[in-house]
Tab-separated table of C-alpha atoms in Angstrom:
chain	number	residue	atom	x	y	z
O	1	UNK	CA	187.487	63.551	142.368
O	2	UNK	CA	184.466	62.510	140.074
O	3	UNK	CA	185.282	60.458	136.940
O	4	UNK	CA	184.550	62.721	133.913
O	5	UNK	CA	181.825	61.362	131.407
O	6	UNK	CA	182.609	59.571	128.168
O	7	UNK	CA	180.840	62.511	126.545
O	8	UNK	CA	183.546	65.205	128.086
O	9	UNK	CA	185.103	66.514	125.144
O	10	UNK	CA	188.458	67.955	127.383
O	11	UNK	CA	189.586	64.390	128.580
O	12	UNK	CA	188.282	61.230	126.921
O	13	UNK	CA	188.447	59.530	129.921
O	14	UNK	CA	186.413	56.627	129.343
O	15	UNK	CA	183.550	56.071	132.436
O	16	UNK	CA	185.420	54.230	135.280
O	17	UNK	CA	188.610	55.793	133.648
O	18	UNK	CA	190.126	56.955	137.633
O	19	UNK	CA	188.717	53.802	139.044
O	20	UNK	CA	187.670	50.274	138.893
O	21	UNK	CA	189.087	47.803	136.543
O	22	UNK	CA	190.115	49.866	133.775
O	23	UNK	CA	191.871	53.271	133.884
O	24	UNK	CA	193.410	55.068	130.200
O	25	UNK	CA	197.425	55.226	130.125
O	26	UNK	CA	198.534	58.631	130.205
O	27	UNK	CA	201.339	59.892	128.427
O	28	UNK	CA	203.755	62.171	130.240
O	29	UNK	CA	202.599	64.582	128.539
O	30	UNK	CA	198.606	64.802	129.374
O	31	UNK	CA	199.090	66.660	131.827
O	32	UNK	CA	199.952	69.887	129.782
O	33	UNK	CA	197.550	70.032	127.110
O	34	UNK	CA	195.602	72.542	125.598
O	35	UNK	CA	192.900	73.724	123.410
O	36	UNK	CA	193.135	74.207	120.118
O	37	UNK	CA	192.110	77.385	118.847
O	38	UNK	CA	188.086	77.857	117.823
O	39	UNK	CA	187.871	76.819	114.136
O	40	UNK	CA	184.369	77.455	111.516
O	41	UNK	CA	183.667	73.963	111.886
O	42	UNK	CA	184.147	74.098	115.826
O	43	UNK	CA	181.094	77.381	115.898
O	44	UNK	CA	177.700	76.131	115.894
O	45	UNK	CA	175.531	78.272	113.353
O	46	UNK	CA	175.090	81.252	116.089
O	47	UNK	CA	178.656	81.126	116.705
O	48	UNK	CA	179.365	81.968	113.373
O	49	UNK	CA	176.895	84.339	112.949
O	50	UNK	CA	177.859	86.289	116.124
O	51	UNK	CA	181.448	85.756	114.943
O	52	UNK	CA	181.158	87.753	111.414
O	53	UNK	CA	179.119	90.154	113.147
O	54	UNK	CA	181.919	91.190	115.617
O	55	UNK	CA	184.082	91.748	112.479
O	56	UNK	CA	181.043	93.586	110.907
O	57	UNK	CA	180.164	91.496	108.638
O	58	UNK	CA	176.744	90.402	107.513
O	59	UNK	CA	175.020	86.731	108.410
O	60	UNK	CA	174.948	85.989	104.624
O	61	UNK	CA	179.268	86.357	104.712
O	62	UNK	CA	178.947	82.887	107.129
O	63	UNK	CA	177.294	81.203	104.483
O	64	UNK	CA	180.073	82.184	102.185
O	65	UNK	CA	182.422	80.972	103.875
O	66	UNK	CA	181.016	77.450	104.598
O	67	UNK	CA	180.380	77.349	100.428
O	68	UNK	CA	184.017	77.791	100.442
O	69	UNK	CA	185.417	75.722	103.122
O	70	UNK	CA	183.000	72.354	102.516
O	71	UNK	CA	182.514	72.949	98.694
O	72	UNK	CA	185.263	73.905	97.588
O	73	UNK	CA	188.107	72.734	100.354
O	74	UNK	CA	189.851	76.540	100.555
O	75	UNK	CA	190.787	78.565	103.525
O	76	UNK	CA	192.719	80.493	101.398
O	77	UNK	CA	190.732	84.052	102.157
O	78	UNK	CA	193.417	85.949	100.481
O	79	UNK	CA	191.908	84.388	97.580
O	80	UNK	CA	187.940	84.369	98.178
O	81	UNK	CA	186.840	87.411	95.135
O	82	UNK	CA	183.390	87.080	96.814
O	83	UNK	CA	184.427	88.318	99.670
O	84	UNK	CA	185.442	92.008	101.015
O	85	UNK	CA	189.117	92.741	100.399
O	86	UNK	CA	189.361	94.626	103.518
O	87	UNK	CA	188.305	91.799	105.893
O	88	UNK	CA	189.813	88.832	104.414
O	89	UNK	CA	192.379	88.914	106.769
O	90	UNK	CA	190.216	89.099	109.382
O	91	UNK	CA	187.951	86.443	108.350
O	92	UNK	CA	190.473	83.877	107.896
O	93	UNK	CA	191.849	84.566	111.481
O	94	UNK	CA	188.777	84.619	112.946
O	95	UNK	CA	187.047	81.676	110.873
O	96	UNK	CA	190.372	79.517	109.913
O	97	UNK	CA	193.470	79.197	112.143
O	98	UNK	CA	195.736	76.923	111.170
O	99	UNK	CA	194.981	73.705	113.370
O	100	UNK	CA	197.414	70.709	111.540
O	101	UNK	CA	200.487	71.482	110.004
O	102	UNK	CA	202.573	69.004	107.645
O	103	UNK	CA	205.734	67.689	108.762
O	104	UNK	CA	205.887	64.766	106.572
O	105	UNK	CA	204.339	62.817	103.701
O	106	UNK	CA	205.487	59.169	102.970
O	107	UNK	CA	204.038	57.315	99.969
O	108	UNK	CA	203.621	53.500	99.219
O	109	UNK	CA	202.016	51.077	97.293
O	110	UNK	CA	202.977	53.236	93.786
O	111	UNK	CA	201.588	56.099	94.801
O	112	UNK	CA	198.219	55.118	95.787
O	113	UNK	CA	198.458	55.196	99.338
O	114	UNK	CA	200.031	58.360	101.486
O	115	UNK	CA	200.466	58.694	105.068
O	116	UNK	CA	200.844	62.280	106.675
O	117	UNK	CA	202.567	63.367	109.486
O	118	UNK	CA	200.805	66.721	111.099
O	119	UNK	CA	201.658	68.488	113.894
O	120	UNK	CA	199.361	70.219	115.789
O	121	UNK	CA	198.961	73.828	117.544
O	122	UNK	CA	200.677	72.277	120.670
O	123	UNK	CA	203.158	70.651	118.754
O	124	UNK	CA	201.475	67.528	119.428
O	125	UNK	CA	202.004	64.874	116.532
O	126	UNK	CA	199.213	62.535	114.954
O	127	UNK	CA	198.712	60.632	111.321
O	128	UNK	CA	196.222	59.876	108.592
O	129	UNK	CA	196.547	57.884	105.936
O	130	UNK	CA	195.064	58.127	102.366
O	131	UNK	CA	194.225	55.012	100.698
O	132	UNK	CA	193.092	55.045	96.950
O	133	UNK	CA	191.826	51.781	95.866
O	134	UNK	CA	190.545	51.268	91.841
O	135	UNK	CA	186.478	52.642	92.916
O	136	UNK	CA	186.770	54.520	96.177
O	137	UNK	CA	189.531	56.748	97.923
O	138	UNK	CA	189.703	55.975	101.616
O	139	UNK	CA	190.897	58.365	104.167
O	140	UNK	CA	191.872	56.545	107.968
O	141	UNK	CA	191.840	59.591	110.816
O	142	UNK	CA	192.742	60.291	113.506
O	143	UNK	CA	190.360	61.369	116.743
O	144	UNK	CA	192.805	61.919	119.812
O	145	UNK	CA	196.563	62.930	120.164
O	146	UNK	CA	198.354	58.546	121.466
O	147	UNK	CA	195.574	56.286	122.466
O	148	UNK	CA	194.514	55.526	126.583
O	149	UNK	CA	193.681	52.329	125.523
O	150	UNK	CA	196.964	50.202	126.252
O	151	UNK	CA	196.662	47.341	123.802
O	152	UNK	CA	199.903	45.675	123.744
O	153	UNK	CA	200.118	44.931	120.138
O	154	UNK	CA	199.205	48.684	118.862
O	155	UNK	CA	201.896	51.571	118.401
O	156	UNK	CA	199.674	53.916	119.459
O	157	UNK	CA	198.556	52.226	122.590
O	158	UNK	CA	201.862	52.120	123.558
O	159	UNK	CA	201.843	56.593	123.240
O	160	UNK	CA	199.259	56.647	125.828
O	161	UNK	CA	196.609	59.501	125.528
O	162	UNK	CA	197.505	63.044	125.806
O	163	UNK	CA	194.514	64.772	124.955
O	164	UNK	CA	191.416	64.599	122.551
O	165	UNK	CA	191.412	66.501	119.229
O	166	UNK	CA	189.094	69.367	118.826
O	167	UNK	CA	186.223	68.705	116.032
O	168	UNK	CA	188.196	71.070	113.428
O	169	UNK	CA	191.514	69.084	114.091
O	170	UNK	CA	189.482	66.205	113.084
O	171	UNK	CA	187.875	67.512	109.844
O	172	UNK	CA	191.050	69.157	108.798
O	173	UNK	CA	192.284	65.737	107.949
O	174	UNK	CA	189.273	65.294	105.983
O	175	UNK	CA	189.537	68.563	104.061
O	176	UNK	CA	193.150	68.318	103.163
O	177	UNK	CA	192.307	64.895	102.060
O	178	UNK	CA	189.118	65.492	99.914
O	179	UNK	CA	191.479	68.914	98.115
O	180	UNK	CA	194.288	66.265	97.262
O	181	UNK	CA	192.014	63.944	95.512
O	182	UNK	CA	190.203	66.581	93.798
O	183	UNK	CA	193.503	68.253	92.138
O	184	UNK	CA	194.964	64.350	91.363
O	185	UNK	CA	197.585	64.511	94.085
O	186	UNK	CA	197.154	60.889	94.437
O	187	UNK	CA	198.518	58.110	92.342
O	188	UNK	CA	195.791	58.059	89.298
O	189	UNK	CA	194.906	61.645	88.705
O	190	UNK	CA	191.706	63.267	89.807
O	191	UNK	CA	188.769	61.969	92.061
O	192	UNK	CA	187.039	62.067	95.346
O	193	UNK	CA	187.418	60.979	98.761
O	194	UNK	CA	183.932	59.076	99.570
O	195	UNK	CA	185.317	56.990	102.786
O	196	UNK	CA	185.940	57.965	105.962
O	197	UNK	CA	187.444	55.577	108.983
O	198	UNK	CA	187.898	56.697	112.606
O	199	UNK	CA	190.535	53.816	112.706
O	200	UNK	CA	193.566	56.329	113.095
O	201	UNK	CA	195.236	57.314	116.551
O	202	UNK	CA	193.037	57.376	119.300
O	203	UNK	CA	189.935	55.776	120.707
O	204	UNK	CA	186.748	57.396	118.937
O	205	UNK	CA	184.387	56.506	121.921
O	206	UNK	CA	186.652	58.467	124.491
O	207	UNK	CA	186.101	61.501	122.207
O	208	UNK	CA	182.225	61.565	121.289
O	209	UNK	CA	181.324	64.909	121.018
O	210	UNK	CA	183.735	65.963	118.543
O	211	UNK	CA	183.745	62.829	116.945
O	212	UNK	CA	180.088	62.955	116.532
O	213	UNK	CA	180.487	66.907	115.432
O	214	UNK	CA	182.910	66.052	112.750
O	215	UNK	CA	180.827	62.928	111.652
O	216	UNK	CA	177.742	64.870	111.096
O	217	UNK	CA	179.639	67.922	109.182
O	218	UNK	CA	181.885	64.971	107.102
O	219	UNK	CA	178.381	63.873	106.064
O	220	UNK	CA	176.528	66.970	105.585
O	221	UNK	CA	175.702	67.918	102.182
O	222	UNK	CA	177.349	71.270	101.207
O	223	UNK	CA	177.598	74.226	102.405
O	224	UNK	CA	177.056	72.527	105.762
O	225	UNK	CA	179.163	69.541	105.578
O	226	UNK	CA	181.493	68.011	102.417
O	227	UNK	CA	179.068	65.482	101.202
O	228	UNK	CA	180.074	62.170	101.980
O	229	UNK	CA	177.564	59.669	102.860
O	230	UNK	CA	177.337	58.290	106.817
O	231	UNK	CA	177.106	55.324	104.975
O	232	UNK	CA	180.821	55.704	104.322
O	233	UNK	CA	181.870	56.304	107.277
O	234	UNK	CA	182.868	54.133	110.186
O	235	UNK	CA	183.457	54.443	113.665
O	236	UNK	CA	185.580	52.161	115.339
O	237	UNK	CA	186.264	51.181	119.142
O	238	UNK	CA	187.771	48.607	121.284
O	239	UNK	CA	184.598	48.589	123.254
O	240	UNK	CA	183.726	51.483	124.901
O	241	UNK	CA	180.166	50.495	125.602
O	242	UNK	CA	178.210	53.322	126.422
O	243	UNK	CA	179.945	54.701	123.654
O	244	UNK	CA	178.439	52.433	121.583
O	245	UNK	CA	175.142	52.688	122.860
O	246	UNK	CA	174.464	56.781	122.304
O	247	UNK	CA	175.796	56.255	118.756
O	248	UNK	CA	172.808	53.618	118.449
O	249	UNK	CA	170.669	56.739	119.904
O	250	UNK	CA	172.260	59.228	117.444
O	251	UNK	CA	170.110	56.927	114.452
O	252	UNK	CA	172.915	58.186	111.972
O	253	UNK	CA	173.900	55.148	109.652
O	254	UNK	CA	177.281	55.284	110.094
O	255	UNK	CA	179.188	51.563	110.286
O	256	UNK	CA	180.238	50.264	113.500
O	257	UNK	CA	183.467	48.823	114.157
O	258	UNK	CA	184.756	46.602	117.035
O	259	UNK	CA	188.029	45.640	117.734
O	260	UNK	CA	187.462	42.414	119.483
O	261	UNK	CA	190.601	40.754	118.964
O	262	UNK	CA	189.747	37.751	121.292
O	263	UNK	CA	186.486	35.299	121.252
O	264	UNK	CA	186.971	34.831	125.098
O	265	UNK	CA	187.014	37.105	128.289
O	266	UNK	CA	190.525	35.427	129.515
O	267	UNK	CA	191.818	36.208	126.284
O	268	UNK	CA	190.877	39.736	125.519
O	269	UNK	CA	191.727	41.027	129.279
O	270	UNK	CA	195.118	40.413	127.996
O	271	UNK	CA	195.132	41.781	124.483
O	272	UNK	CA	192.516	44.482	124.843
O	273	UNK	CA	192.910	45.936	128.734
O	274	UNK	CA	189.293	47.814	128.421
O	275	UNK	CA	187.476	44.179	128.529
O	276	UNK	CA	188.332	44.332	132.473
O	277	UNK	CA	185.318	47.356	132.029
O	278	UNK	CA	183.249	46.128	129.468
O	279	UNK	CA	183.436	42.458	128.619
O	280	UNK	CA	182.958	40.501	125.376
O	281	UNK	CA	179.301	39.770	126.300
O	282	UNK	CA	178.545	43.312	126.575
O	283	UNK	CA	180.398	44.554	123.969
O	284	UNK	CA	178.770	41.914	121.444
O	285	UNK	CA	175.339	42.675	122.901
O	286	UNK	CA	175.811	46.524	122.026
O	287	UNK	CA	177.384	45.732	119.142
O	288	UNK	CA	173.989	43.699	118.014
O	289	UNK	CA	171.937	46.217	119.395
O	290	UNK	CA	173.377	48.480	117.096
O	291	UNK	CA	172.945	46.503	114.018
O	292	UNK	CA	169.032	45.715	115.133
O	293	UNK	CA	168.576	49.569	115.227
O	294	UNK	CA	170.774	50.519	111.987
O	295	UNK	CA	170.484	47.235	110.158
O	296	UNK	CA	173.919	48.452	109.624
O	297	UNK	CA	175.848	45.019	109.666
O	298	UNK	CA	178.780	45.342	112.583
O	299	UNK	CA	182.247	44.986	111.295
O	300	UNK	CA	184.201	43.016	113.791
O	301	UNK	CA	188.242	43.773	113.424
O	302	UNK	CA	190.068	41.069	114.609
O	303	UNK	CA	193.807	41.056	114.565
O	304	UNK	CA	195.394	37.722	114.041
O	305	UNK	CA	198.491	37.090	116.397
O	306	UNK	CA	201.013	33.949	115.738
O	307	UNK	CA	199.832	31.266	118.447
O	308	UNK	CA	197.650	33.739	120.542
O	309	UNK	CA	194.283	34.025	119.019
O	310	UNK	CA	194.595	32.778	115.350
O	311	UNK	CA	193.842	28.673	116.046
O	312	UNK	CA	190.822	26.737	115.127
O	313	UNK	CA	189.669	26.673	118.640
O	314	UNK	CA	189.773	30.503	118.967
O	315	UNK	CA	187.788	30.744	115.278
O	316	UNK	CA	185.041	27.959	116.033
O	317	UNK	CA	184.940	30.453	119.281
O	318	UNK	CA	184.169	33.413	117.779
O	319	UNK	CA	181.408	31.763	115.453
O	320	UNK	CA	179.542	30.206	117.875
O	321	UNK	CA	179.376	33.674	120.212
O	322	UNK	CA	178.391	35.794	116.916
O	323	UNK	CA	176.639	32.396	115.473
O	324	UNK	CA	174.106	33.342	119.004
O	325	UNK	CA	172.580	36.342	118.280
O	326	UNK	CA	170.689	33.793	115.461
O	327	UNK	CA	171.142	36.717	112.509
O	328	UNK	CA	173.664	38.052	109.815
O	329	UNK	CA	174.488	40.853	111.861
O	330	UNK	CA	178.299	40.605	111.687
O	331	UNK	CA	181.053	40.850	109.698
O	332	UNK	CA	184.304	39.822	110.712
O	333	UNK	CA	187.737	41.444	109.113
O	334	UNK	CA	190.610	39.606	110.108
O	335	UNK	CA	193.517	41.208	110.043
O	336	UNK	CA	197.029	40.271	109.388
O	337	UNK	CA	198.812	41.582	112.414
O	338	UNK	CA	201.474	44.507	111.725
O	339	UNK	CA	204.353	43.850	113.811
O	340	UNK	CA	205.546	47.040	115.570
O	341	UNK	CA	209.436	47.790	116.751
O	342	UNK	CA	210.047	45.846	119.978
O	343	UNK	CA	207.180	43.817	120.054
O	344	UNK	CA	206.881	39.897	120.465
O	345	UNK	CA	203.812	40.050	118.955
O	346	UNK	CA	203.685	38.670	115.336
O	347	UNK	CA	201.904	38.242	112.509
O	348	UNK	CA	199.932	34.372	112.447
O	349	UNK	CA	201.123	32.149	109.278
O	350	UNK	CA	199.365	31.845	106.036
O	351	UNK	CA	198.040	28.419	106.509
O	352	UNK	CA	196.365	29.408	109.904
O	353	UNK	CA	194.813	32.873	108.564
O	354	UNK	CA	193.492	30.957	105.689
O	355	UNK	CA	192.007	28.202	108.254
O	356	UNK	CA	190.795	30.951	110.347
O	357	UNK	CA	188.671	32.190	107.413
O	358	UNK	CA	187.860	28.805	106.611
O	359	UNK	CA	186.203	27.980	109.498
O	360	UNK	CA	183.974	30.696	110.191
O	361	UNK	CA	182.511	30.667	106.410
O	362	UNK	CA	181.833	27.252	107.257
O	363	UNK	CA	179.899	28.305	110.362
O	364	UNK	CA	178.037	31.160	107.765
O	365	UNK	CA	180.036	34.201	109.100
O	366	UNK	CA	180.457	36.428	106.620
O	367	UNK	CA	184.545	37.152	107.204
O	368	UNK	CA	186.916	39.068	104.249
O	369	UNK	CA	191.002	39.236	105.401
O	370	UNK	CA	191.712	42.501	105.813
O	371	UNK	CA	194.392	43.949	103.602
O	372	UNK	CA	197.632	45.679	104.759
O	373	UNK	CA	197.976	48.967	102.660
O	374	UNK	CA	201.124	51.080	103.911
O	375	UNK	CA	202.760	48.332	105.696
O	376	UNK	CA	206.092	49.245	104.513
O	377	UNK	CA	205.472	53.281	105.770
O	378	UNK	CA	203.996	52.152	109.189
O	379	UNK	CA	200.732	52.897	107.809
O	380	UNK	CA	198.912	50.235	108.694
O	381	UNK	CA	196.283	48.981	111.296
O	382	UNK	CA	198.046	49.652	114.540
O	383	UNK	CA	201.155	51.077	113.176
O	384	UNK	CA	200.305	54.462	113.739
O	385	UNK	CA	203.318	56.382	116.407
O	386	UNK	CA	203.762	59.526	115.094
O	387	UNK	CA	207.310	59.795	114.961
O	388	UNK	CA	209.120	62.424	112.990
O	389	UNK	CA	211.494	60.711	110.636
């Protein structure tokens, strides 16, 4: 059988993924999945075009639509008095099935931060959450139905993968989002949503075309896209390495974000199973690569664990191997680790996260603790399972 490309949209089986030293966990149900049905955003410009004019509609309707969808977050066609009354219908099940469906909506953190439950055409279940913080409104996504990845400490590792999400699965999340801020759904009446994070279910790298798709539509200005910079948007992986080298080729100034978890190679095989493929060195030198071709600085996410990775030796560590590449190309977000049901994992105590951060300012690494919005909802980094409540 040949091993399917990182760039195959169908599986996100990572290169090596059937073979070698790394292969993604499956869930039972992988072997069953589907494709969504074709959404606007899924249609290049032809697609479209051809589209409308099977429904006998002129090239200029496509343009209408997009001013609808990106500008003003509707699919509502019922509702679109530009548009002919007799196709409406038509347009909005040709141009906007219904790709994620809410099942639930939790809230924390007064109202500020929400976490939705969607279910999918398959009845496949993922989550994003909505973070609104006092000068920017963050939305966390998700790229791919569980996560192949296997880390032992993540919820959604422990799902497995069962398929990627199609590009208009993705920016769905993003659309639903951007309409909630804009009519003051959130905690602190009306705004906008100007930051996106792949940090959500799945592993972004295992799903790069429509990742890549929905990244360049998130940041198109409207009508082709809804507006928000690539600036504020990041793209997160445990280490997918080519991954992270055609982003570096796309030249789209999006951040970078690796989940390194682990200064050392013994270490990470344990907590992060993909370092058996691509190991810290190589991961760090794309990673650096990346920031020489961006100047983008490369936010490394490190999760601290009670007595696994969170002890001076492990920070002095991880200075001296981003200390190497002799520039401020890094910054380093440790994170307070989220305990998940079942799990002897646990978070690391006060007085060694604050240590942790001590030592690497001391060493000139530029390092912020992250903080844990949604905690109480399982809304936070790594918390993300999906389950129906």
């Amino acid at each position: 059988m040949t091993t399917p490309e990182i760039d195959t949209p169908e599986t996100g089986i990572t290169p090596g993924g059937t073979s070698g030293a790394f292969r993604d966990v499956l869930s039972k149900d992988h072997a069953r999945r589907g494709k969504p049905p074709l959404h606007f955003v899924d249609m290049t410009p032809a697609q479209r075009i051809e589209k409308a004019a099977e429904l006998g509609l002129p090239k200029f309707r496509v343009k209408q639509l997009a001013n609808h969808y990106f500008g003003h977050f509707d699919v509502n066609a019922a509702e679109f008095t530009d548009f002919p009354a007799a196709k409406r219908d038509e347009a909005a099940a040709a141009f906007f099935p219904q790709l994620i469906t809410e099942v639930t909506r939790q809230v924390a953190d007064e109202g500020t931060t929400i976490k939705t439950l969607w279910k999918l055409f398959d009845g496949s279940l993922i989550e994003s959450v909505l973070m609104r913080y006092p000068t920017r409104a963050t939305l966390c996504i998700s790229s791919q139905v569980g996560c192949g990845m296997g880390c032992p400490f993540c919820a959604t590792g422990k799902l497995g993968l069962t398929r990627n999400m199609s590009t208009g699965e993705i920016v769905e999340q993003v659309r639903v989002a951007a309409k909630m801020m804009r009519d003051g759904e959130v905690a602190g009446g009306e705004g906008r949503l100007s930051n996106i994070v792949f940090m959500g279910m799945g592993e972004p790298m295992g799903n790069y075309n429509s990742v890549l798709s929905a990244v360049r539509q998130i940041s198109a200005m409207p009508p082709e896209g809804f507006g928000i910079s690539a600036r504020n948007i990041t793209v997160s992986t445990v280490g997918v390495v080519p991954g992270i080298k055609k982003l570096t080729a796309e030249g789209i100034p999006v951040r970078l974000a690796v989940s390194l978890h682990a200064p050392s190679d013994e270490l990470r095989d344990e907590l992060v199973p993909m370092n058996k493929r691509f190991n810290t060195t190589q991961v760090l030198d794309a990673a650096h690569d990346y920031w020489l071709a961006s100047k983008r600085r490369v936010s490394i996410e490190y999760a601290l664990m009670r007595g696994i990775n969170d002890q001076a030796e492990h920070a002095q560590l991880l200075a001296k191997r981003l200390n190497h590449y002799g520039d401020d190309w890094a910054h380093v977000n440790p994170i307070p680790l989220n305990p998940i049901e079942g799990s002897k994992w646990t978070a690391s105590k006060p007085e060694d996260e604050k240590q942790f951060l001590e030592i690497l300012h001391r060493a000139s690494i530029t390092a912020t603790l992250r903080d844990t919005r949604g905690q109480d909802i399982d809304g936070a980094c790594g918390q993300l399972a999906a389950k129906e409540r």
